[in-house]
Amino acid sequence: MSTEKFTILQLGHPHLRLTARNVESIQSDNMQNFIDDLLHFVSEVNGMGIAAPQVDHSLRLFIMSSRPNIRYPYAPSMQPTVIINPEIISVAKKVEKDWEGCLSVPSIRALVPRHQSIRARYTSRTGEHVEATYSGFLARVFQHELDHLNGLVFTDRVEDNHDMMAEQEWLKLISQR
Ligand code: NI
C-alpha cells in the first residue's frame, strides 16, 4: 500500500522489528511537516492509528485516529492525536482479548490480549507534556501502536493460533454480531 509520500512496511520487513529512537526536535519544520503528512496519510488509508516505523521512520511517534467505520463499528470518535515519546505509567490488571488488525499485516485479524485501561504519558506535537487515561478500544490502540515503536506487531501477542483469522472470515463473523 502506498501514496505519494509513504509506503507502509509489511510484515517481514526488518525495519518493523527495530526499537525506534526518541523524537528530539519536535518543533523543527522537518518534524512538523512529517507529522502533517502522517496525519493526512492515516486518514487517507482509514487507519485507527499508525506508527512512524510503519512508514520507515524509526521514531517514537504514532497517531491515534479512532472513529467508527464498517470494520470497527464500535470504535469511539476522536480528533486524530499525535503521540510522541510515549510511556505507559500504569496499567489495569484486567486483560481483555479483542480483535485487532494492522496496516502492516494485511488480511489477518486476531484476538489480542491487552490491558483494559492504561495511564500514559507523552509529548504533544506542540511540545506539551500530557498525561492521559485510556480504556477499552483506545487503550488497545495505544498499546498496539506503542508496540510498533518497540519492534512488535500484534500477532506477536496472540496466545493461540486459533485466535487468528483471515479478514474475509472475520468480516462474516462480525456481520453476525
Ligand atoms: Ni499496527
mmCIF file of C-alpha atoms and ligand atoms in Angstrom:
data_model
loop_
_atom_site.group_PDB
_atom_site.id
_atom_site.type_symbol
_atom_site.label_atom_id
_atom_site.label_comp_id
_atom_site.label_asym_id
_atom_site.label_seq_id
_atom_site.Cartn_x
_atom_site.Cartn_y
_atom_site.Cartn_z
ATOM 1 C CA MET A 1 0.000 0.000 0.000
ATOM 2 C CA SER A 2 1.383 3.426 -0.801
ATOM 3 C CA THR A 3 0.549 7.019 -1.574
ATOM 4 C CA GLU A 4 2.942 9.623 -2.927
ATOM 5 C CA LYS A 5 4.771 10.198 0.328
ATOM 6 C CA PHE A 6 4.719 6.934 2.205
ATOM 7 C CA THR A 7 4.829 3.197 1.738
ATOM 8 C CA ILE A 8 3.600 1.011 4.575
ATOM 9 C CA LEU A 9 6.198 -1.570 5.524
ATOM 10 C CA GLN A 10 4.772 -5.070 5.503
ATOM 11 C CA LEU A 11 5.399 -7.892 7.984
ATOM 12 C CA GLY A 12 8.789 -9.401 7.251
ATOM 13 C CA HIS A 13 10.466 -6.061 6.580
ATOM 14 C CA PRO A 14 13.308 -5.903 9.109
ATOM 15 C CA HIS A 15 12.701 -2.222 9.916
ATOM 16 C CA LEU A 16 9.376 -3.152 11.562
ATOM 17 C CA ARG A 17 11.483 -5.007 14.142
ATOM 18 C CA LEU A 18 13.681 -2.092 15.223
ATOM 19 C CA THR A 19 13.413 -0.260 18.520
ATOM 20 C CA ALA A 20 12.608 3.304 17.470
ATOM 21 C CA ARG A 21 14.534 6.278 18.835
ATOM 22 C CA ASN A 22 13.132 9.214 20.797
ATOM 23 C CA VAL A 23 11.974 12.293 18.884
ATOM 24 C CA GLU A 24 14.369 15.101 19.832
ATOM 25 C CA SER A 25 13.353 18.191 17.850
ATOM 26 C CA ILE A 26 9.569 18.166 17.875
ATOM 27 C CA GLN A 27 9.290 21.812 16.804
ATOM 28 C CA SER A 28 11.544 21.535 13.766
ATOM 29 C CA ASP A 29 9.980 22.174 10.350
ATOM 30 C CA ASN A 30 11.026 18.710 9.245
ATOM 31 C CA MET A 31 9.244 17.026 12.132
ATOM 32 C CA GLN A 32 6.122 19.212 11.890
ATOM 33 C CA ASN A 33 5.902 18.508 8.145
ATOM 34 C CA PHE A 34 6.324 14.797 8.772
ATOM 35 C CA ILE A 35 3.500 14.909 11.350
ATOM 36 C CA ASP A 36 1.206 16.743 8.900
ATOM 37 C CA ASP A 37 1.970 14.214 6.185
ATOM 38 C CA LEU A 38 1.339 11.283 8.523
ATOM 39 C CA LEU A 39 -1.991 12.765 9.718
ATOM 40 C CA HIS A 40 -3.058 13.150 6.104
ATOM 41 C CA PHE A 41 -1.885 9.643 5.280
ATOM 42 C CA VAL A 42 -3.655 7.879 8.160
ATOM 43 C CA SER A 43 -6.961 9.482 7.203
ATOM 44 C CA GLU A 44 -6.406 8.517 3.566
ATOM 45 C CA VAL A 45 -5.859 4.859 4.438
ATOM 46 C CA ASN A 46 -8.645 4.862 7.060
ATOM 47 C CA GLY A 47 -6.348 3.726 9.836
ATOM 48 C CA MET A 48 -7.333 3.679 13.516
ATOM 49 C CA GLY A 49 -3.726 4.529 14.114
ATOM 50 C CA ILE A 50 -0.312 4.446 12.529
ATOM 51 C CA ALA A 51 3.167 4.425 13.958
ATOM 52 C CA ALA A 52 6.143 6.174 12.354
ATOM 53 C CA PRO A 53 8.134 2.913 11.989
ATOM 54 C CA GLN A 54 5.364 1.569 9.721
ATOM 55 C CA VAL A 55 6.305 4.211 7.148
ATOM 56 C CA ASP A 56 10.009 3.565 7.702
ATOM 57 C CA HIS A 57 10.717 6.405 10.105
ATOM 58 C CA SER A 58 12.277 4.844 13.173
ATOM 59 C CA LEU A 59 10.892 7.398 15.635
ATOM 60 C CA ARG A 60 8.876 7.117 18.838
ATOM 61 C CA LEU A 61 5.780 8.748 17.403
ATOM 62 C CA PHE A 62 2.333 7.484 16.499
ATOM 63 C CA ILE A 63 -1.124 8.773 15.688
ATOM 64 C CA MET A 64 -4.364 7.558 17.240
ATOM 65 C CA SER A 65 -7.300 8.334 14.961
ATOM 66 C CA SER A 66 -10.179 6.189 16.121
ATOM 67 C CA ARG A 67 -13.589 6.622 14.543
ATOM 68 C CA PRO A 68 -16.380 4.184 13.750
ATOM 69 C CA ASN A 69 -16.295 2.506 10.351
ATOM 70 C CA ILE A 70 -17.581 -0.685 8.744
ATOM 71 C CA ARG A 71 -14.734 -2.710 10.208
ATOM 72 C CA TYR A 72 -14.863 -1.191 13.687
ATOM 73 C CA PRO A 73 -18.464 -0.020 14.161
ATOM 74 C CA TYR A 74 -17.904 0.258 17.935
ATOM 75 C CA ALA A 75 -14.787 2.469 17.696
ATOM 76 C CA PRO A 76 -15.121 5.803 19.515
ATOM 77 C CA SER A 77 -14.740 9.049 17.560
ATOM 78 C CA MET A 78 -11.775 11.187 18.440
ATOM 79 C CA GLN A 79 -9.721 14.003 16.963
ATOM 80 C CA PRO A 80 -6.593 12.406 15.488
ATOM 81 C CA THR A 81 -3.975 12.710 18.224
ATOM 82 C CA VAL A 82 -0.219 12.779 17.745
ATOM 83 C CA ILE A 83 1.569 10.856 20.490
ATOM 84 C CA ILE A 84 5.315 11.479 20.835
ATOM 85 C CA ASN A 85 7.825 9.671 23.083
ATOM 86 C CA PRO A 86 5.036 7.759 24.867
ATOM 87 C CA GLU A 87 5.345 5.788 28.073
ATOM 88 C CA ILE A 88 2.817 3.697 29.927
ATOM 89 C CA ILE A 89 2.922 4.693 33.599
ATOM 90 C CA SER A 90 0.489 2.124 34.947
ATOM 91 C CA VAL A 91 -1.945 -0.486 33.721
ATOM 92 C CA ALA A 92 -5.130 -2.088 34.959
ATOM 93 C CA LYS A 93 -4.570 -5.716 35.941
ATOM 94 C CA LYS A 94 -7.593 -6.701 33.916
ATOM 95 C CA VAL A 95 -6.654 -8.018 30.478
ATOM 96 C CA GLU A 96 -9.184 -8.413 27.667
ATOM 97 C CA LYS A 97 -8.947 -10.138 24.314
ATOM 98 C CA ASP A 98 -10.435 -8.370 21.308
ATOM 99 C CA TRP A 99 -9.905 -8.217 17.565
ATOM 100 C CA GLU A 100 -7.036 -6.311 16.023
ATOM 101 C CA GLY A 101 -5.653 -5.794 12.580
ATOM 102 C CA CYS A 102 -2.752 -3.778 11.249
ATOM 103 C CA LEU A 103 -1.868 -1.978 8.021
ATOM 104 C CA SER A 104 1.476 -3.790 8.136
ATOM 105 C CA VAL A 105 -0.168 -7.226 8.465
ATOM 106 C CA PRO A 106 -2.812 -7.210 5.723
ATOM 107 C CA SER A 107 -5.706 -9.674 5.610
ATOM 108 C CA ILE A 108 -5.179 -11.041 9.127
ATOM 109 C CA ARG A 109 -7.268 -10.415 12.234
ATOM 110 C CA ALA A 110 -6.563 -11.819 15.647
ATOM 111 C CA LEU A 111 -7.741 -11.752 19.220
ATOM 112 C CA VAL A 112 -5.050 -9.952 21.194
ATOM 113 C CA PRO A 113 -4.878 -9.669 24.981
ATOM 114 C CA ARG A 114 -4.417 -6.069 26.177
ATOM 115 C CA HIS A 115 -4.728 -4.231 29.480
ATOM 116 C CA GLN A 116 -8.280 -2.915 29.762
ATOM 117 C CA SER A 117 -7.058 0.506 30.817
ATOM 118 C CA ILE A 118 -3.751 2.333 30.971
ATOM 119 C CA ARG A 119 -2.316 5.558 32.310
ATOM 120 C CA ALA A 120 0.090 7.065 29.785
ATOM 121 C CA ARG A 121 2.450 9.984 29.429
ATOM 122 C CA TYR A 122 3.548 11.510 26.133
ATOM 123 C CA THR A 123 4.576 14.762 24.455
ATOM 124 C CA SER A 124 2.164 16.517 22.104
ATOM 125 C CA ARG A 125 3.159 17.963 18.727
ATOM 126 C CA THR A 126 3.338 21.412 20.368
ATOM 127 C CA GLY A 127 5.782 20.082 22.957
ATOM 128 C CA GLU A 128 3.375 19.852 25.890
ATOM 129 C CA HIS A 129 3.723 17.028 28.384
ATOM 130 C CA VAL A 130 0.429 15.198 28.598
ATOM 131 C CA GLU A 131 -0.870 12.516 30.948
ATOM 132 C CA ALA A 132 -3.987 10.636 29.969
ATOM 133 C CA THR A 133 -6.000 7.567 30.889
ATOM 134 C CA TYR A 134 -7.358 5.372 28.127
ATOM 135 C CA SER A 135 -9.677 2.424 28.424
ATOM 136 C CA GLY A 136 -11.274 -0.132 26.157
ATOM 137 C CA PHE A 137 -10.710 0.373 22.448
ATOM 138 C CA LEU A 138 -8.440 3.428 22.850
ATOM 139 C CA ALA A 139 -6.275 1.646 25.411
ATOM 140 C CA ARG A 140 -5.994 -1.159 22.860
ATOM 141 C CA VAL A 141 -4.991 1.202 20.038
ATOM 142 C CA PHE A 142 -2.404 2.894 22.281
ATOM 143 C CA GLN A 143 -0.836 -0.445 23.278
ATOM 144 C CA HIS A 144 -0.865 -1.679 19.664
ATOM 145 C CA GLU A 145 0.859 1.458 18.367
ATOM 146 C CA LEU A 146 3.366 1.576 21.229
ATOM 147 C CA ASP A 147 4.338 -1.996 20.359
ATOM 148 C CA HIS A 148 5.346 -0.798 16.872
ATOM 149 C CA LEU A 149 7.885 1.552 18.498
ATOM 150 C CA ASN A 150 9.423 -1.475 20.188
ATOM 151 C CA GLY A 151 9.599 -3.680 17.106
ATOM 152 C CA LEU A 152 6.485 -5.718 17.904
ATOM 153 C CA VAL A 153 3.380 -6.446 15.841
ATOM 154 C CA PHE A 154 0.026 -7.647 17.176
ATOM 155 C CA THR A 155 0.493 -11.227 16.008
ATOM 156 C CA ASP A 156 3.454 -11.492 18.419
ATOM 157 C CA ARG A 157 0.942 -11.259 21.286
ATOM 158 C CA VAL A 158 -1.552 -13.824 20.016
ATOM 159 C CA GLU A 159 -1.784 -16.619 22.583
ATOM 160 C CA ASP A 160 -3.343 -19.324 20.439
ATOM 161 C CA ASN A 161 -3.213 -19.797 16.663
ATOM 162 C CA HIS A 162 -6.948 -20.442 16.801
ATOM 163 C CA ASP A 163 -7.325 -16.763 17.714
ATOM 164 C CA MET A 164 -6.218 -15.770 14.186
ATOM 165 C CA MET A 165 -8.498 -15.364 11.193
ATOM 166 C CA ALA A 166 -8.382 -14.338 7.565
ATOM 167 C CA GLU A 167 -10.068 -10.955 7.228
ATOM 168 C CA GLN A 168 -12.650 -12.434 4.875
ATOM 169 C CA GLU A 169 -13.830 -14.882 7.556
ATOM 170 C CA TRP A 170 -13.629 -12.237 10.278
ATOM 171 C CA LEU A 171 -15.947 -9.946 8.289
ATOM 172 C CA LYS A 172 -18.524 -12.765 8.181
ATOM 173 C CA LEU A 173 -18.168 -13.214 11.927
ATOM 174 C CA ILE A 174 -18.629 -9.550 12.881
ATOM 175 C CA SER A 175 -21.538 -9.097 10.468
ATOM 176 C CA GLN A 176 -23.363 -11.697 12.585
ATOM 177 C CA ARG A 177 -22.800 -9.742 15.804
HETATM 178 NI NI NI B 1 -0.288 -1.811 13.523
#
